[in-house]
Amino acid sequence: MTSASDIPALPEHLYVHVPLCRTKCAYCDFFSVAEADLPLCVDALTGALVGQTLAWAQRGLALRPLQTLYIGGGTPTMLGPALAGLVDALATHIGVATGAEVTVEAKPDSLDDALVALLAEAGVTRVSLGVQSFHDDVLRTLGRAHDATRAIAAARSVRKWNLDLSIDLMCGIPGQSMGSWLASVEHAIATGAGHVSVYPLSLESGTPLAAEVLLGRFAEPDPDIAADMMIAAGEILAAAGFERYEVANYAKPGAQSRHNTAYWTGKEYLGAGPGAHGMLSATTARASGFVVPESAARVRYAIACELERGLQSVPRVEVETLTAEEAAREDVMLGLRLTRGVDVVLVEGARVGGVLEHFVGTGLVERADDRWRLTERGWLLGNEVFGDVWAGE
Ligand code: SF4
């Protein structure tokens, strides 16, 4: 006989994807659809997201309150007041633990004082604001739908309602000078944000910006310049009391993203909405109806983005299974993104000690006491290390 305690519980971390943006940015290859191309009724979209999340959550798993909820996109704030309704419905039907971190991603062009007030009332604790730059010329190159004035106003609203604020910034953009970049970092600090993410532009083929570069209208991004910009940003953020805790993420004490840290430390999470990803242990996955081979220890899934089939249709799910050794290698790879690195026991279990020793020789990895971590140079060339760890010995 099966008792309630034998039933695997719902992951404590939930990601919900809102695949809608005002317009597509020039560099974007994330899954999102411009508003004009998808004239969806907001209520139908939020209803479908709640329905899909509940369907996932209730597929044989015991409900338990969420420790983190992250509504990302796309541009969740495009939902307007319905976004507060979405948070409220998820909290009511699934449950959110006391003290949980509830984040929504926001773009400055769709966030104002009234919406922040509604979000705060619905239980949102944190806003991740996609600013990218506080300079209008750089924002125009990126094809962003906001300007610097709007970004500053949106950040002020978040702080006014006492929500935690994270700001995303991007460097290595064609035409962006070091001075403009560093001024953007200073602006981000001045908003009172407790968390800042800094990323180099990644030029993805097929995007309008990549086409502009091919046509010679913009210079190709230079990775060395982007690396210098990342280093200079780190120095300014450190001087302002931010601590780097992940390759691209800096936080004041206590302001690290708990949701993203769950990703980097191998915690199970549920993903819902077109384009979302989730990660479950094989046991949890079996309990929720996945057919999983005996050899599997971990299941990663992606919800296919077939919006044209209608949000109410049963989503197509792409599944990848990992053996215990592959899951351990993945944990090492993700854990190395963190400044605290990974424990030697995990590295031994994943059988990648030899791979890391090799990178000690090239100066990208170091071992201190019982932990392996990336060096300063390793931060810049992390993908080289991650790729070899994933490949194994
Ligand atoms: S706001 Fe984000 S998801 Fe939307 S188009 Fe721009 S980069 Fe892509």
mmCIF file of N, CA, C and O in Angstrom, residues 3-83:
data_model
loop_
_atom_site.group_PDB
_atom_site.id
_atom_site.type_symbol
_atom_site.label_atom_id
_atom_site.label_comp_id
_atom_site.label_asym_id
_atom_site.label_seq_id
_atom_site.Cartn_x
_atom_site.Cartn_y
_atom_site.Cartn_z
ATOM 1 N N SER A 3 1.655 5.025 1.036
ATOM 2 C CA SER A 3 1.230 6.068 1.982
ATOM 3 C C SER A 3 1.570 7.422 1.370
ATOM 4 O O SER A 3 2.380 7.525 0.431
ATOM 5 N N ALA A 4 0.952 8.474 1.944
ATOM 6 C CA ALA A 4 1.167 9.823 1.402
ATOM 7 C C ALA A 4 2.640 10.172 1.378
ATOM 8 O O ALA A 4 3.126 10.835 0.463
ATOM 9 N N SER A 5 3.401 9.670 2.395
ATOM 10 C CA SER A 5 4.812 10.058 2.465
ATOM 11 C C SER A 5 5.651 9.379 1.386
ATOM 12 O O SER A 5 6.783 9.757 1.145
ATOM 13 N N ASP A 6 5.085 8.319 0.730
ATOM 14 C CA ASP A 6 5.819 7.650 -0.357
ATOM 15 C C ASP A 6 5.703 8.410 -1.676
ATOM 16 O O ASP A 6 6.419 8.130 -2.629
ATOM 17 N N ILE A 7 4.744 9.326 -1.747
ATOM 18 C CA ILE A 7 4.504 10.015 -3.019
ATOM 19 C C ILE A 7 5.523 11.143 -3.178
ATOM 20 O O ILE A 7 5.634 12.014 -2.304
ATOM 21 N N PRO A 8 6.300 11.134 -4.283
ATOM 22 C CA PRO A 8 7.260 12.236 -4.453
ATOM 23 C C PRO A 8 6.544 13.587 -4.454
ATOM 24 O O PRO A 8 5.417 13.704 -4.936
ATOM 25 N N ALA A 9 7.209 14.552 -3.868
ATOM 26 C CA ALA A 9 6.583 15.872 -3.711
ATOM 27 C C ALA A 9 6.925 16.767 -4.899
ATOM 28 O O ALA A 9 7.929 16.578 -5.593
ATOM 29 N N LEU A 10 6.092 17.735 -5.087
ATOM 30 C CA LEU A 10 6.307 18.779 -6.093
ATOM 31 C C LEU A 10 7.654 19.462 -5.824
ATOM 32 O O LEU A 10 7.981 19.734 -4.672
ATOM 33 N N PRO A 11 8.440 19.740 -6.866
ATOM 34 C CA PRO A 11 9.674 20.516 -6.623
ATOM 35 C C PRO A 11 9.341 21.830 -5.923
ATOM 36 O O PRO A 11 8.243 22.369 -6.077
ATOM 37 N N GLU A 12 10.312 22.328 -5.175
ATOM 38 C CA GLU A 12 10.059 23.572 -4.421
ATOM 39 C C GLU A 12 10.324 24.818 -5.257
ATOM 40 O O GLU A 12 10.242 25.930 -4.753
ATOM 41 N N HIS A 13 10.688 24.600 -6.528
ATOM 42 C CA HIS A 13 11.038 25.720 -7.394
ATOM 43 C C HIS A 13 10.225 25.622 -8.691
ATOM 44 O O HIS A 13 10.211 24.561 -9.331
ATOM 45 N N LEU A 14 9.602 26.730 -9.055
ATOM 46 C CA LEU A 14 8.740 26.733 -10.250
ATOM 47 C C LEU A 14 9.131 27.886 -11.160
ATOM 48 O O LEU A 14 9.265 29.027 -10.704
ATOM 49 N N TYR A 15 9.301 27.558 -12.453
ATOM 50 C CA TYR A 15 9.541 28.595 -13.473
ATOM 51 C C TYR A 15 8.343 28.618 -14.417
ATOM 52 O O TYR A 15 7.925 27.566 -14.924
ATOM 53 N N VAL A 16 7.792 29.784 -14.637
ATOM 54 C CA VAL A 16 6.683 29.929 -15.585
ATOM 55 C C VAL A 16 7.128 30.889 -16.691
ATOM 56 O O VAL A 16 7.623 31.988 -16.405
ATOM 57 N N HIS A 17 6.973 30.443 -17.947
ATOM 58 C CA HIS A 17 7.457 31.243 -19.084
ATOM 59 C C HIS A 17 6.304 31.978 -19.757
ATOM 60 O O HIS A 17 5.327 31.359 -20.172
ATOM 61 N N VAL A 18 6.461 33.282 -19.883
ATOM 62 C CA VAL A 18 5.467 34.106 -20.590
ATOM 63 C C VAL A 18 6.085 34.498 -21.936
ATOM 64 O O VAL A 18 6.983 35.340 -21.990
ATOM 65 N N PRO A 19 5.628 33.883 -23.025
ATOM 66 C CA PRO A 19 6.356 34.014 -24.311
ATOM 67 C C PRO A 19 5.945 35.218 -25.134
ATOM 68 O O PRO A 19 5.734 35.115 -26.335
ATOM 69 N N LEU A 20 5.832 36.354 -24.505
ATOM 70 C CA LEU A 20 5.283 37.517 -25.195
ATOM 71 C C LEU A 20 6.223 38.711 -25.021
ATOM 72 O O LEU A 20 6.729 38.947 -23.921
ATOM 73 N N CYS A 21 6.474 39.460 -26.094
ATOM 74 C CA CYS A 21 7.265 40.700 -25.987
ATOM 75 C C CYS A 21 6.578 41.796 -26.798
ATOM 76 O O CYS A 21 5.813 41.500 -27.710
ATOM 77 N N ARG A 22 6.883 43.054 -26.466
ATOM 78 C CA ARG A 22 6.265 44.152 -27.228
ATOM 79 C C ARG A 22 6.744 44.066 -28.686
ATOM 80 O O ARG A 22 5.968 44.020 -29.613
ATOM 81 N N THR A 23 8.059 44.049 -28.852
ATOM 82 C CA THR A 23 8.656 43.846 -30.182
ATOM 83 C C THR A 23 9.864 42.937 -29.956
ATOM 84 O O THR A 23 10.294 42.763 -28.817
ATOM 85 N N LYS A 24 10.414 42.378 -30.999
ATOM 86 C CA LYS A 24 11.600 41.539 -30.830
ATOM 87 C C LYS A 24 12.858 42.412 -30.840
ATOM 88 O O LYS A 24 13.040 43.240 -31.744
ATOM 89 N N CYS A 25 13.719 42.210 -29.853
ATOM 90 C CA CYS A 25 14.995 42.942 -29.829
ATOM 91 C C CYS A 25 15.899 42.411 -30.953
ATOM 92 O O CYS A 25 15.770 41.254 -31.362
ATOM 93 N N ALA A 26 16.832 43.259 -31.403
ATOM 94 C CA ALA A 26 17.624 42.933 -32.591
ATOM 95 C C ALA A 26 18.562 41.742 -32.378
ATOM 96 O O ALA A 26 19.007 41.125 -33.348
ATOM 97 N N TYR A 27 18.876 41.415 -31.121
ATOM 98 C CA TYR A 27 19.855 40.351 -30.855
ATOM 99 C C TYR A 27 19.202 39.083 -30.331
ATOM 100 O O TYR A 27 19.878 38.101 -30.027
ATOM 101 N N CYS A 28 17.867 39.069 -30.217
ATOM 102 C CA CYS A 28 17.208 38.041 -29.420
ATOM 103 C C CYS A 28 16.975 36.741 -30.179
ATOM 104 O O CYS A 28 16.393 36.744 -31.254
ATOM 105 N N ASP A 29 17.423 35.634 -29.572
ATOM 106 C CA ASP A 29 17.007 34.335 -30.114
ATOM 107 C C ASP A 29 16.333 33.494 -29.021
ATOM 108 O O ASP A 29 16.264 32.289 -29.116
ATOM 109 N N PHE A 30 15.841 34.166 -27.967
ATOM 110 C CA PHE A 30 15.043 33.456 -26.946
ATOM 111 C C PHE A 30 13.665 33.182 -27.522
ATOM 112 O O PHE A 30 13.242 33.864 -28.460
ATOM 113 N N PHE A 31 12.955 32.257 -26.875
ATOM 114 C CA PHE A 31 11.614 32.005 -27.386
ATOM 115 C C PHE A 31 10.643 33.054 -26.855
ATOM 116 O O PHE A 31 10.319 33.082 -25.671
ATOM 117 N N SER A 32 10.240 33.937 -27.731
ATOM 118 C CA SER A 32 9.194 34.896 -27.409
ATOM 119 C C SER A 32 8.612 35.380 -28.730
ATOM 120 O O SER A 32 9.256 35.297 -29.766
ATOM 121 N N VAL A 33 7.391 35.848 -28.668
ATOM 122 C CA VAL A 33 6.693 36.268 -29.876
ATOM 123 C C VAL A 33 6.300 37.722 -29.700
ATOM 124 O O VAL A 33 5.832 38.122 -28.623
ATOM 125 N N ALA A 34 6.510 38.531 -30.755
ATOM 126 C CA ALA A 34 6.136 39.942 -30.659
ATOM 127 C C ALA A 34 4.620 40.059 -30.585
ATOM 128 O O ALA A 34 3.897 39.305 -31.237
ATOM 129 N N GLU A 35 4.185 41.010 -29.789
ATOM 130 C CA GLU A 35 2.754 41.223 -29.543
ATOM 131 C C GLU A 35 1.945 41.239 -30.853
ATOM 132 O O GLU A 35 0.906 40.585 -30.977
ATOM 133 N N ALA A 36 2.476 41.966 -31.850
ATOM 134 C CA ALA A 36 1.726 42.130 -33.087
ATOM 135 C C ALA A 36 1.550 40.803 -33.830
ATOM 136 O O ALA A 36 0.602 40.619 -34.585
ATOM 137 N N ASP A 37 2.492 39.855 -33.602
ATOM 138 C CA ASP A 37 2.403 38.574 -34.305
ATOM 139 C C ASP A 37 1.533 37.574 -33.556
ATOM 140 O O ASP A 37 1.278 36.481 -34.037
ATOM 141 N N LEU A 38 1.139 37.912 -32.362
ATOM 142 C CA LEU A 38 0.381 36.954 -31.542
ATOM 143 C C LEU A 38 -0.697 37.712 -30.768
ATOM 144 O O LEU A 38 -0.540 37.969 -29.578
ATOM 145 N N PRO A 39 -1.752 38.092 -31.453
ATOM 146 C CA PRO A 39 -2.776 38.887 -30.781
ATOM 147 C C PRO A 39 -3.586 38.043 -29.798
ATOM 148 O O PRO A 39 -4.741 37.695 -30.032
ATOM 149 N N LEU A 40 -2.940 37.679 -28.713
ATOM 150 C CA LEU A 40 -3.579 36.806 -27.725
ATOM 151 C C LEU A 40 -4.365 37.613 -26.714
ATOM 152 O O LEU A 40 -3.957 38.695 -26.338
ATOM 153 N N CYS A 41 -5.431 37.049 -26.286
ATOM 154 C CA CYS A 41 -6.163 37.648 -25.184
ATOM 155 C C CYS A 41 -5.353 37.358 -23.909
ATOM 156 O O CYS A 41 -4.962 36.213 -23.652
ATOM 157 N N VAL A 42 -5.036 38.404 -23.153
ATOM 158 C CA VAL A 42 -4.203 38.235 -21.958
ATOM 159 C C VAL A 42 -4.842 37.244 -20.982
ATOM 160 O O VAL A 42 -4.163 36.395 -20.396
ATOM 161 N N ASP A 43 -6.151 37.314 -20.834
ATOM 162 C CA ASP A 43 -6.811 36.402 -19.901
ATOM 163 C C ASP A 43 -6.646 34.947 -20.346
ATOM 164 O O ASP A 43 -6.458 34.052 -19.527
ATOM 165 N N ALA A 44 -6.729 34.731 -21.680
ATOM 166 C CA ALA A 44 -6.575 33.359 -22.181
ATOM 167 C C ALA A 44 -5.158 32.864 -21.910
ATOM 168 O O ALA A 44 -4.945 31.711 -21.517
ATOM 169 N N LEU A 45 -4.177 33.768 -22.080
ATOM 170 C CA LEU A 45 -2.782 33.371 -21.854
ATOM 171 C C LEU A 45 -2.541 33.047 -20.373
ATOM 172 O O LEU A 45 -1.991 31.999 -20.041
ATOM 173 N N THR A 46 -2.973 33.931 -19.490
ATOM 174 C CA THR A 46 -2.727 33.671 -18.060
ATOM 175 C C THR A 46 -3.514 32.440 -17.609
ATOM 176 O O THR A 46 -3.010 31.618 -16.847
ATOM 177 N N GLY A 47 -4.746 32.304 -18.126
ATOM 178 C CA GLY A 47 -5.549 31.122 -17.763
ATOM 179 C C GLY A 47 -4.843 29.849 -18.194
ATOM 180 O O GLY A 47 -4.771 28.866 -17.444
ATOM 181 N N ALA A 48 -4.275 29.874 -19.413
ATOM 182 C CA ALA A 48 -3.592 28.682 -19.918
ATOM 183 C C ALA A 48 -2.332 28.396 -19.100
ATOM 184 O O ALA A 48 -2.014 27.237 -18.817
ATOM 185 N N LEU A 49 -1.619 29.455 -18.697
ATOM 186 C CA LEU A 49 -0.395 29.246 -17.905
ATOM 187 C C LEU A 49 -0.724 28.637 -16.541
ATOM 188 O O LEU A 49 -0.045 27.721 -16.082
ATOM 189 N N VAL A 50 -1.773 29.144 -15.917
ATOM 190 C CA VAL A 50 -2.166 28.576 -14.618
ATOM 191 C C VAL A 50 -2.602 27.126 -14.819
ATOM 192 O O VAL A 50 -2.170 26.218 -14.094
ATOM 193 N N GLY A 51 -3.438 26.899 -15.853
ATOM 194 C CA GLY A 51 -3.948 25.545 -16.108
ATOM 195 C C GLY A 51 -2.810 24.573 -16.368
ATOM 196 O O GLY A 51 -2.766 23.468 -15.819
ATOM 197 N N GLN A 52 -1.831 25.017 -17.209
ATOM 198 C CA GLN A 52 -0.719 24.126 -17.546
ATOM 199 C C GLN A 52 0.136 23.832 -16.306
ATOM 200 O O GLN A 52 0.560 22.698 -16.088
ATOM 201 N N THR A 53 0.359 24.850 -15.493
ATOM 202 C CA THR A 53 1.171 24.651 -14.282
ATOM 203 C C THR A 53 0.475 23.677 -13.340
ATOM 204 O O THR A 53 1.097 22.750 -12.807
ATOM 205 N N LEU A 54 -0.826 23.867 -13.143
ATOM 206 C CA LEU A 54 -1.539 22.972 -12.227
ATOM 207 C C LEU A 54 -1.543 21.548 -12.765
ATOM 208 O O LEU A 54 -1.388 20.592 -12.006
ATOM 209 N N ALA A 55 -1.706 21.428 -14.083
ATOM 210 C CA ALA A 55 -1.719 20.091 -14.666
ATOM 211 C C ALA A 55 -0.395 19.386 -14.389
ATOM 212 O O ALA A 55 -0.357 18.215 -14.021
ATOM 213 N N TRP A 56 0.718 20.152 -14.526
ATOM 214 C CA TRP A 56 2.024 19.552 -14.240
ATOM 215 C C TRP A 56 2.150 19.222 -12.770
ATOM 216 O O TRP A 56 2.573 18.146 -12.381
ATOM 217 N N ALA A 57 1.758 20.189 -11.954
ATOM 218 C CA ALA A 57 1.955 20.028 -10.515
ATOM 219 C C ALA A 57 1.138 18.875 -9.958
ATOM 220 O O ALA A 57 1.524 18.236 -8.992
ATOM 221 N N GLN A 58 0.005 18.618 -10.584
ATOM 222 C CA GLN A 58 -0.893 17.632 -9.983
ATOM 223 C C GLN A 58 -0.777 16.252 -10.606
ATOM 224 O O GLN A 58 -1.564 15.370 -10.292
ATOM 225 N N ARG A 59 0.212 16.085 -11.500
ATOM 226 C CA ARG A 59 0.353 14.765 -12.128
ATOM 227 C C ARG A 59 1.002 13.786 -11.154
ATOM 228 O O ARG A 59 2.122 13.345 -11.323
ATOM 229 N N GLY A 60 0.283 13.460 -10.102
ATOM 230 C CA GLY A 60 0.743 12.412 -9.185
ATOM 231 C C GLY A 60 1.721 12.874 -8.132
ATOM 232 O O GLY A 60 2.232 12.068 -7.362
ATOM 233 N N LEU A 61 2.016 14.164 -8.073
ATOM 234 C CA LEU A 61 2.969 14.654 -7.069
ATOM 235 C C LEU A 61 2.220 15.234 -5.869
ATOM 236 O O LEU A 61 1.160 15.826 -6.019
ATOM 237 N N ALA A 62 2.814 15.054 -4.689
ATOM 238 C CA ALA A 62 2.214 15.651 -3.491
ATOM 239 C C ALA A 62 2.532 17.150 -3.507
ATOM 240 O O ALA A 62 3.671 17.538 -3.737
ATOM 241 N N LEU A 63 1.509 17.958 -3.299
ATOM 242 C CA LEU A 63 1.737 19.410 -3.314
ATOM 243 C C LEU A 63 2.540 19.849 -2.093
ATOM 244 O O LEU A 63 2.369 19.313 -1.008
ATOM 245 N N ARG A 64 3.429 20.782 -2.270
ATOM 246 C CA ARG A 64 4.096 21.437 -1.136
ATOM 247 C C ARG A 64 4.406 22.867 -1.558
ATOM 248 O O ARG A 64 4.566 23.148 -2.751
ATOM 249 N N PRO A 65 4.472 23.774 -0.577
ATOM 250 C CA PRO A 65 4.634 25.185 -0.944
ATOM 251 C C PRO A 65 5.964 25.449 -1.641
ATOM 252 O O PRO A 65 6.980 24.810 -1.346
ATOM 253 N N LEU A 66 5.934 26.389 -2.559
ATOM 254 C CA LEU A 66 7.133 26.750 -3.317
ATOM 255 C C LEU A 66 8.072 27.597 -2.464
ATOM 256 O O LEU A 66 7.623 28.483 -1.736
ATOM 257 N N GLN A 67 9.370 27.332 -2.601
ATOM 258 C CA GLN A 67 10.383 28.198 -1.972
ATOM 259 C C GLN A 67 10.762 29.328 -2.917
ATOM 260 O O GLN A 67 11.119 30.419 -2.469
ATOM 261 N N THR A 68 10.718 29.028 -4.221
ATOM 262 C CA THR A 68 10.949 30.099 -5.198
ATOM 263 C C THR A 68 9.983 29.944 -6.368
ATOM 264 O O THR A 68 9.702 28.832 -6.808
ATOM 265 N N LEU A 69 9.497 31.066 -6.833
ATOM 266 C CA LEU A 69 8.667 31.125 -8.034
ATOM 267 C C LEU A 69 9.297 32.198 -8.918
ATOM 268 O O LEU A 69 9.604 33.300 -8.434
ATOM 269 N N TYR A 70 9.519 31.853 -10.192
ATOM 270 C CA TYR A 70 10.147 32.811 -11.105
ATOM 271 C C TYR A 70 9.291 32.871 -12.357
ATOM 272 O O TYR A 70 9.089 31.861 -13.034
ATOM 273 N N ILE A 71 8.763 34.047 -12.645
ATOM 274 C CA ILE A 71 7.976 34.212 -13.873
ATOM 275 C C ILE A 71 8.853 34.993 -14.847
ATOM 276 O O ILE A 71 9.192 36.164 -14.606
ATOM 277 N N GLY A 72 9.294 34.287 -15.899
ATOM 278 C CA GLY A 72 10.236 34.894 -16.831
ATOM 279 C C GLY A 72 9.688 34.904 -18.252
ATOM 280 O O GLY A 72 8.545 34.541 -18.506
ATOM 281 N N GLY A 73 10.526 35.325 -19.182
ATOM 282 C CA GLY A 73 10.018 35.400 -20.555
ATOM 283 C C GLY A 73 11.143 35.556 -21.546
ATOM 284 O O GLY A 73 12.288 35.208 -21.251
ATOM 285 N N GLY A 74 10.790 36.144 -22.647
ATOM 286 C CA GLY A 74 9.646 37.014 -22.904
ATOM 287 C C GLY A 74 9.586 38.203 -21.930
ATOM 288 O O GLY A 74 10.562 38.570 -21.302
ATOM 289 N N THR A 75 8.433 38.761 -21.878
ATOM 290 C CA THR A 75 8.213 39.932 -21.043
ATOM 291 C C THR A 75 6.951 39.739 -20.207
ATOM 292 O O THR A 75 5.855 40.123 -20.633
ATOM 293 N N PRO A 76 7.074 39.138 -19.025
ATOM 294 C CA PRO A 76 5.888 38.898 -18.207
ATOM 295 C C PRO A 76 5.075 40.168 -17.934
ATOM 296 O O PRO A 76 3.844 40.117 -17.880
ATOM 297 N N THR A 77 5.758 41.324 -17.790
ATOM 298 C CA THR A 77 5.026 42.548 -17.452
ATOM 299 C C THR A 77 4.124 43.019 -18.600
ATOM 300 O O THR A 77 3.280 43.890 -18.399
ATOM 301 N N MET A 78 4.268 42.413 -19.799
ATOM 302 C CA MET A 78 3.323 42.695 -20.888
ATOM 303 C C MET A 78 1.911 42.259 -20.509
ATOM 304 O O MET A 78 0.943 42.680 -21.126
ATOM 305 N N LEU A 79 1.797 41.365 -19.530
ATOM 306 C CA LEU A 79 0.464 40.904 -19.114
ATOM 307 C C LEU A 79 -0.269 41.979 -18.319
ATOM 308 O O LEU A 79 -1.467 41.849 -18.065
ATOM 309 N N GLY A 80 0.447 43.006 -17.889
ATOM 310 C CA GLY A 80 -0.190 44.078 -17.109
ATOM 311 C C GLY A 80 -0.763 43.532 -15.804
ATOM 312 O O GLY A 80 -0.190 42.613 -15.195
ATOM 313 N N PRO A 81 -1.920 44.067 -15.362
ATOM 314 C CA PRO A 81 -2.492 43.632 -14.083
ATOM 315 C C PRO A 81 -2.748 42.123 -14.028
ATOM 316 O O PRO A 81 -2.755 41.538 -12.941
ATOM 317 N N ALA A 82 -2.926 41.473 -15.198
ATOM 318 C CA ALA A 82 -3.157 40.022 -15.188
ATOM 319 C C ALA A 82 -1.948 39.262 -14.638
ATOM 320 O O ALA A 82 -2.078 38.117 -14.185
ATOM 321 N N LEU A 83 -0.751 39.900 -14.662
ATOM 322 C CA LEU A 83 0.432 39.234 -14.097
ATOM 323 C C LEU A 83 0.266 39.056 -12.584
ATOM 324 O O LEU A 83 0.629 38.019 -12.032
#
